Amino acid sequence: MNIVKVKNYDEMSALAAKIISAQIISNPKSLLGLATGSSPLGVYENLVNEDEKGLLDFSKVSTVNLDEYFGLSGEHPQSYRYFMDKNLFDKVNINKENTHVPNGMAQNIDKECEDYEALINDIGRVDLQLLGIGHNGHIGFNEPCDRFPRFVHNVELSESTIKANARLFDNEDEVPKRAITMGIGTILKAKKILLIAGADKGDIIERAMYGKVTTDVPASILQFHHDVTIIRV
Ligand code: GLP
Protein backbone atom coordinates (compact mmCIF):
# COMPACT_ATOMS: atom_id res chain seq x y z
CA MET A 1 0.00 0.00 0.00
CA ASN A 2 1.33 3.36 -1.01
CA ILE A 3 0.31 6.14 1.40
CA VAL A 4 1.03 9.72 0.37
CA LYS A 5 0.56 12.49 2.90
CA VAL A 6 -0.21 15.90 1.42
CA LYS A 7 -0.65 19.36 2.93
CA ASN A 8 -4.22 20.16 2.03
CA TYR A 9 -7.32 19.40 -0.04
CA ASP A 10 -5.95 21.18 -3.12
CA GLU A 11 -2.76 19.11 -3.14
CA MET A 12 -4.79 15.93 -2.62
CA SER A 13 -7.06 16.81 -5.54
CA ALA A 14 -4.23 17.78 -7.89
CA LEU A 15 -2.24 14.63 -7.16
CA ALA A 16 -5.23 12.30 -7.52
CA ALA A 17 -6.14 14.00 -10.81
CA LYS A 18 -2.57 13.43 -12.04
CA ILE A 19 -2.88 9.70 -11.34
CA ILE A 20 -6.22 9.50 -13.16
CA SER A 21 -4.80 11.55 -16.07
CA ALA A 22 -1.82 9.22 -16.31
CA GLN A 23 -4.21 6.26 -16.42
CA ILE A 24 -6.19 7.80 -19.29
CA ILE A 25 -3.05 8.77 -21.17
CA SER A 26 -1.52 5.31 -20.84
CA ASN A 27 -4.81 3.60 -21.79
CA PRO A 28 -7.28 5.88 -23.61
CA LYS A 29 -9.92 3.12 -23.35
CA SER A 30 -9.66 2.93 -19.58
CA LEU A 31 -12.60 1.82 -17.47
CA LEU A 32 -12.66 4.16 -14.47
CA GLY A 33 -14.56 3.45 -11.28
CA LEU A 34 -15.78 6.78 -9.91
CA ALA A 35 -16.97 8.13 -6.59
CA THR A 36 -19.12 11.02 -5.37
CA GLY A 37 -19.07 13.18 -2.25
CA SER A 38 -17.08 16.26 -1.29
CA SER A 39 -13.72 14.47 -1.47
CA PRO A 40 -13.57 13.94 -5.26
CA LEU A 41 -15.00 17.34 -6.25
CA GLY A 42 -11.55 18.91 -6.51
CA VAL A 43 -10.24 15.92 -8.46
CA TYR A 44 -13.00 16.37 -11.04
CA GLU A 45 -12.28 20.11 -11.26
CA ASN A 46 -8.65 19.36 -12.06
CA LEU A 47 -9.63 16.79 -14.69
CA VAL A 48 -12.03 19.27 -16.32
CA ASN A 49 -9.21 21.84 -16.45
CA GLU A 50 -6.87 19.35 -18.11
CA ASP A 51 -9.58 18.46 -20.61
CA GLU A 52 -10.22 22.14 -21.39
CA LYS A 53 -6.53 22.65 -22.06
CA GLY A 54 -6.69 19.77 -24.53
CA LEU A 55 -4.36 17.66 -22.41
CA LEU A 56 -6.82 14.83 -21.81
CA ASP A 57 -9.11 12.86 -24.08
CA PHE A 58 -12.13 11.18 -22.51
CA SER A 59 -13.68 10.14 -25.84
CA LYS A 60 -12.89 6.44 -25.40
CA VAL A 61 -13.07 6.31 -21.60
CA SER A 62 -15.85 4.35 -19.87
CA THR A 63 -16.95 4.83 -16.28
CA VAL A 64 -18.87 2.94 -13.62
CA ASN A 65 -19.93 4.72 -10.46
CA LEU A 66 -19.83 3.13 -7.07
CA ASP A 67 -23.33 3.81 -5.89
CA GLU A 68 -26.65 5.64 -6.08
CA TYR A 69 -29.40 6.54 -3.66
CA PHE A 70 -32.50 4.38 -4.00
CA GLY A 71 -35.57 6.43 -4.87
CA LEU A 72 -33.79 9.37 -6.51
CA SER A 73 -33.96 9.86 -10.27
CA GLY A 74 -30.98 11.13 -12.24
CA GLU A 75 -32.65 14.56 -12.41
CA HIS A 76 -32.72 14.92 -8.63
CA PRO A 77 -29.96 17.40 -7.64
CA GLN A 78 -28.75 15.07 -4.86
CA SER A 79 -28.63 11.95 -7.01
CA TYR A 80 -25.18 10.68 -7.86
CA ARG A 81 -26.03 10.62 -11.59
CA TYR A 82 -26.79 14.35 -11.37
CA PHE A 83 -23.57 14.96 -9.40
CA MET A 84 -21.46 13.15 -12.01
CA ASP A 85 -23.11 14.89 -14.97
CA LYS A 86 -22.75 18.31 -13.37
CA ASN A 87 -19.21 17.96 -12.06
CA LEU A 88 -17.55 15.87 -14.75
CA PHE A 89 -19.45 14.23 -17.60
CA ASP A 90 -21.12 17.38 -18.96
CA LYS A 91 -17.80 19.23 -18.90
CA VAL A 92 -15.50 16.80 -20.71
CA ASN A 93 -15.62 15.06 -24.08
CA ILE A 94 -16.87 11.76 -22.70
CA ASN A 95 -19.54 9.76 -24.52
CA LYS A 96 -22.42 9.79 -22.00
CA GLU A 97 -23.46 6.32 -23.18
CA ASN A 98 -20.22 5.04 -21.72
CA THR A 99 -20.96 6.45 -18.25
CA HIS A 100 -22.82 4.19 -15.83
CA VAL A 101 -24.48 4.86 -12.49
CA PRO A 102 -26.96 2.44 -10.85
CA ASN A 103 -30.59 3.32 -11.57
CA GLY A 104 -32.03 4.65 -8.32
CA MET A 105 -35.56 4.45 -9.75
CA ALA A 106 -35.43 0.79 -10.75
CA GLN A 107 -38.74 -1.04 -10.16
CA ASN A 108 -36.94 -4.10 -8.86
CA ILE A 109 -33.98 -3.13 -6.73
CA ASP A 110 -32.48 -6.65 -6.53
CA LYS A 111 -32.63 -7.05 -10.30
CA GLU A 112 -30.97 -3.65 -10.74
CA CYS A 113 -28.15 -4.80 -8.45
CA GLU A 114 -27.65 -8.02 -10.44
CA ASP A 115 -27.80 -6.12 -13.73
CA TYR A 116 -25.27 -3.53 -12.54
CA GLU A 117 -22.81 -6.21 -11.42
CA ALA A 118 -23.25 -7.96 -14.79
CA LEU A 119 -22.78 -4.68 -16.65
CA ILE A 120 -19.47 -4.00 -14.91
CA ASN A 121 -18.27 -7.52 -15.67
CA ASP A 122 -19.34 -7.17 -19.31
CA ILE A 123 -17.38 -3.95 -19.79
CA GLY A 124 -14.34 -5.55 -18.21
CA ARG A 125 -12.19 -5.06 -15.14
CA VAL A 126 -12.05 -1.56 -13.70
CA ASP A 127 -8.58 -0.17 -14.44
CA LEU A 128 -8.61 2.45 -11.70
CA GLN A 129 -11.18 2.79 -8.93
CA LEU A 130 -11.41 6.15 -7.15
CA LEU A 131 -12.73 5.96 -3.58
CA GLY A 132 -13.60 8.33 -0.79
CA ILE A 133 -14.20 7.07 2.73
CA GLY A 134 -17.02 7.65 5.20
CA HIS A 135 -16.34 8.63 8.81
CA ASN A 136 -17.40 5.12 9.83
CA GLY A 137 -15.04 3.52 7.30
CA HIS A 138 -17.61 2.87 4.59
CA ILE A 139 -16.53 2.70 0.97
CA GLY A 140 -19.20 3.16 -1.67
CA PHE A 141 -22.16 2.57 0.63
CA ASN A 142 -20.71 -0.57 2.22
CA GLU A 143 -21.58 0.19 5.79
CA PRO A 144 -20.05 -1.60 8.78
CA CYS A 145 -21.86 -4.93 9.06
CA ASP A 146 -21.14 -8.59 9.79
CA ARG A 147 -19.59 -9.48 6.40
CA PHE A 148 -17.86 -8.03 3.38
CA PRO A 149 -20.57 -8.05 0.67
CA ARG A 150 -19.26 -9.60 -2.54
CA PHE A 151 -21.52 -8.13 -5.19
CA VAL A 152 -23.56 -5.04 -6.03
CA HIS A 153 -26.36 -4.99 -3.46
CA ASN A 154 -28.85 -2.71 -1.78
CA VAL A 155 -28.20 -1.40 1.70
CA GLU A 156 -29.96 0.37 4.48
CA LEU A 157 -27.89 3.47 5.24
CA SER A 158 -26.61 3.82 8.78
CA GLU A 159 -27.79 6.61 11.03
CA SER A 160 -24.32 8.22 10.91
CA THR A 161 -24.20 8.18 7.09
CA ILE A 162 -27.69 9.71 6.88
CA LYS A 163 -26.61 12.42 9.32
CA ALA A 164 -23.33 13.05 7.46
CA ASN A 165 -25.07 13.32 4.08
CA ALA A 166 -27.99 15.41 5.39
CA ARG A 167 -25.89 18.54 4.88
CA LEU A 168 -26.59 18.25 1.16
CA PHE A 169 -30.37 17.92 1.54
CA ASP A 170 -32.94 20.43 2.86
CA ASN A 171 -33.36 18.30 5.98
CA GLU A 172 -32.43 14.89 7.33
CA ASP A 173 -35.85 13.37 6.49
CA GLU A 174 -35.16 13.89 2.80
CA VAL A 175 -32.05 11.70 2.78
CA PRO A 176 -32.96 8.36 1.18
CA LYS A 177 -32.73 5.45 3.60
CA ARG A 178 -31.49 2.91 1.04
CA ALA A 179 -28.88 2.85 -1.67
CA ILE A 180 -27.47 0.57 -4.36
CA THR A 181 -23.74 0.06 -4.06
CA MET A 182 -20.92 -1.95 -5.56
CA GLY A 183 -20.01 -4.67 -3.07
CA ILE A 184 -16.63 -4.95 -1.42
CA GLY A 185 -15.93 -7.83 -3.81
CA THR A 186 -16.86 -5.66 -6.80
CA ILE A 187 -14.49 -2.93 -5.60
CA LEU A 188 -11.61 -5.33 -4.91
CA LYS A 189 -11.73 -6.61 -8.50
CA ALA A 190 -10.36 -3.25 -9.73
CA LYS A 191 -6.78 -3.43 -11.00
CA LYS A 192 -5.78 -0.31 -9.06
CA ILE A 193 -7.45 1.59 -6.24
CA LEU A 194 -6.95 5.25 -5.41
CA LEU A 195 -8.45 6.42 -2.12
CA ILE A 196 -8.55 10.07 -1.17
CA ALA A 197 -9.15 11.29 2.37
CA GLY A 198 -9.37 14.86 3.59
CA ALA A 199 -8.23 16.28 6.92
CA ASP A 200 -11.49 15.25 8.65
CA LYS A 201 -10.83 11.56 7.89
CA GLY A 202 -7.51 11.21 9.78
CA ASP A 203 -8.83 8.92 12.54
CA ILE A 204 -10.70 6.54 10.29
CA ILE A 205 -7.75 6.32 7.87
CA GLU A 206 -5.50 5.28 10.77
CA ARG A 207 -7.97 2.57 11.78
CA ALA A 208 -8.59 1.39 8.23
CA MET A 209 -4.99 1.24 7.07
CA TYR A 210 -3.06 0.29 10.21
CA GLY A 211 -5.74 -1.41 12.32
CA LYS A 212 -7.22 -4.87 12.22
CA VAL A 213 -9.00 -5.94 9.02
CA THR A 214 -12.61 -6.08 10.15
CA THR A 215 -16.13 -5.74 8.79
CA ASP A 216 -16.60 -3.01 11.43
CA VAL A 217 -14.34 -0.82 9.24
CA PRO A 218 -15.17 -1.87 5.66
CA ALA A 219 -12.23 0.09 4.14
CA SER A 220 -9.79 -2.03 6.17
CA ILE A 221 -10.19 -4.79 3.56
CA LEU A 222 -8.14 -2.62 1.21
CA GLN A 223 -5.06 -3.79 3.14
CA PHE A 224 -5.45 -7.02 1.13
CA HIS A 225 -5.51 -5.38 -2.31
CA HIS A 226 -2.23 -5.49 -4.19
CA ASP A 227 -2.32 -1.99 -5.72
CA VAL A 228 -3.76 0.71 -3.46
CA THR A 229 -2.64 4.31 -3.29
CA ILE A 230 -3.98 6.49 -0.51
CA ILE A 231 -3.66 10.24 -0.71
CA ARG A 232 -4.45 11.73 2.65
CA VAL A 233 -4.24 15.18 4.15
C1 GLP B 1 -20.93 8.93 0.67
C2 GLP B 1 -20.56 8.10 -0.57
C3 GLP B 1 -19.15 7.59 -0.51
C4 GLP B 1 -18.21 8.71 -0.06
C5 GLP B 1 -18.56 9.10 1.34
C6 GLP B 1 -17.69 10.23 1.88
O1 GLP B 1 -21.73 8.28 1.59
N1 GLP B 1 -21.44 7.02 -0.83
O2 GLP B 1 -18.78 7.07 -1.78
O3 GLP B 1 -16.89 8.27 -0.12
O4 GLP B 1 -19.91 9.51 1.41
O5 GLP B 1 -18.14 11.45 1.38
P1 GLP B 1 -17.36 12.81 1.51
O6 GLP B 1 -16.23 12.73 0.55
O7 GLP B 1 -18.37 13.84 1.14
O8 GLP B 1 -16.92 12.92 2.93
PDB file of N, CA and C and ligand atoms in Angstrom, residues 36-40 66-67 80 132-134 138 140-141 161 165 167 201, ligand 1:
ATOM      1  N   THR A  36     -18.489   9.706  -5.582  1.00  0.00           N
ATOM      2  CA  THR A  36     -19.117  11.016  -5.372  1.00  0.00           C
ATOM      3  C   THR A  36     -18.761  11.511  -3.968  1.00  0.00           C
ATOM      4  N   GLY A  37     -19.352  12.626  -3.574  1.00  0.00           N
ATOM      5  CA  GLY A  37     -19.065  13.179  -2.247  1.00  0.00           C
ATOM      6  C   GLY A  37     -18.200  14.417  -2.389  1.00  0.00           C
ATOM      7  N   SER A  38     -17.885  15.028  -1.257  1.00  0.00           N
ATOM      8  CA  SER A  38     -17.079  16.260  -1.288  1.00  0.00           C
ATOM      9  C   SER A  38     -15.636  15.950  -1.656  1.00  0.00           C
ATOM     10  N   SER A  39     -15.144  14.776  -1.251  1.00  0.00           N
ATOM     11  CA  SER A  39     -13.723  14.474  -1.470  1.00  0.00           C
ATOM     12  C   SER A  39     -13.308  14.540  -2.943  1.00  0.00           C
ATOM     13  N   PRO A  40     -14.053  13.916  -3.876  1.00  0.00           N
ATOM     14  CA  PRO A  40     -13.567  13.936  -5.261  1.00  0.00           C
ATOM     15  C   PRO A  40     -13.895  15.194  -6.065  1.00  0.00           C
ATOM     16  N   LEU A  66     -19.717   4.039  -8.205  1.00  0.00           N
ATOM     17  CA  LEU A  66     -19.826   3.128  -7.066  1.00  0.00           C
ATOM     18  C   LEU A  66     -21.250   2.867  -6.611  1.00  0.00           C
ATOM     19  N   ASP A  67     -22.063   3.942  -6.605  1.00  0.00           N
ATOM     20  CA  ASP A  67     -23.327   3.806  -5.887  1.00  0.00           C
ATOM     21  C   ASP A  67     -24.349   4.853  -6.307  1.00  0.00           C
ATOM     22  N   TYR A  80     -26.584  10.782  -7.449  1.00  0.00           N
ATOM     23  CA  TYR A  80     -25.180  10.685  -7.861  1.00  0.00           C
ATOM     24  C   TYR A  80     -25.027  10.786  -9.374  1.00  0.00           C
ATOM     25  N   GLY A 132     -13.669   7.494  -1.982  1.00  0.00           N
ATOM     26  CA  GLY A 132     -13.603   8.335  -0.792  1.00  0.00           C
ATOM     27  C   GLY A 132     -13.793   7.383   0.384  1.00  0.00           C
ATOM     28  N   ILE A 133     -13.956   7.940   1.559  1.00  0.00           N
ATOM     29  CA  ILE A 133     -14.204   7.074   2.728  1.00  0.00           C
ATOM     30  C   ILE A 133     -15.162   7.793   3.669  1.00  0.00           C
ATOM     31  N   GLY A 134     -16.099   7.053   4.225  1.00  0.00           N
ATOM     32  CA  GLY A 134     -17.020   7.650   5.196  1.00  0.00           C
ATOM     33  C   GLY A 134     -16.366   7.705   6.574  1.00  0.00           C
ATOM     34  N   HIS A 138     -16.933   3.462   5.752  1.00  0.00           N
ATOM     35  CA  HIS A 138     -17.611   2.872   4.593  1.00  0.00           C
ATOM     36  C   HIS A 138     -16.920   3.279   3.299  1.00  0.00           C
ATOM     37  N   GLY A 140     -17.929   3.244  -0.964  1.00  0.00           N
ATOM     38  CA  GLY A 140     -19.204   3.162  -1.672  1.00  0.00           C
ATOM     39  C   GLY A 140     -20.242   3.398  -0.589  1.00  0.00           C
ATOM     40  N   PHE A 141     -21.232   2.519  -0.503  1.00  0.00           N
ATOM     41  CA  PHE A 141     -22.160   2.565   0.626  1.00  0.00           C
ATOM     42  C   PHE A 141     -22.078   1.252   1.399  1.00  0.00           C
ATOM     43  N   THR A 161     -24.335   7.780   8.501  1.00  0.00           N
ATOM     44  CA  THR A 161     -24.200   8.182   7.090  1.00  0.00           C
ATOM     45  C   THR A 161     -25.334   9.132   6.709  1.00  0.00           C
ATOM     46  N   ASN A 165     -24.669  12.892   5.424  1.00  0.00           N
ATOM     47  CA  ASN A 165     -25.070  13.317   4.082  1.00  0.00           C
ATOM     48  C   ASN A 165     -26.237  14.302   4.099  1.00  0.00           C
ATOM     49  N   ARG A 167     -26.315  17.167   5.169  1.00  0.00           N
ATOM     50  CA  ARG A 167     -25.885  18.541   4.879  1.00  0.00           C
ATOM     51  C   ARG A 167     -26.202  18.944   3.436  1.00  0.00           C
ATOM     52  N   LYS A 201     -10.752  13.023   7.916  1.00  0.00           N
ATOM     53  CA  LYS A 201     -10.829  11.558   7.895  1.00  0.00           C
ATOM     54  C   LYS A 201      -9.588  10.898   8.518  1.00  0.00           C
TER      55      LYS A 201
HETATM   56  C1  GLP B   1     -20.935   8.930   0.675  1.00  0.00           C
HETATM   57  C2  GLP B   1     -20.557   8.103  -0.573  1.00  0.00           C
HETATM   58  C3  GLP B   1     -19.149   7.595  -0.515  1.00  0.00           C
HETATM   59  C4  GLP B   1     -18.214   8.707  -0.062  1.00  0.00           C
HETATM   60  C5  GLP B   1     -18.558   9.105   1.339  1.00  0.00           C
HETATM   61  C6  GLP B   1     -17.690  10.232   1.883  1.00  0.00           C
HETATM   62  O1  GLP B   1     -21.730   8.284   1.585  1.00  0.00           O
HETATM   63  N1  GLP B   1     -21.444   7.023  -0.829  1.00  0.00           N
HETATM   64  O2  GLP B   1     -18.775   7.075  -1.777  1.00  0.00           O
HETATM   65  O3  GLP B   1     -16.886   8.274  -0.115  1.00  0.00           O
HETATM   66  O4  GLP B   1     -19.910   9.511   1.410  1.00  0.00           O
HETATM   67  O5  GLP B   1     -18.141  11.448   1.385  1.00  0.00           O
HETATM   68  P1  GLP B   1     -17.361  12.808   1.514  1.00  0.00           P
HETATM   69  O6  GLP B   1     -16.235  12.730   0.547  1.00  0.00           O
HETATM   70  O7  GLP B   1     -18.372  13.843   1.137  1.00  0.00           O
HETATM   71  O8  GLP B   1     -16.918  12.918   2.928  1.00  0.00           O
END
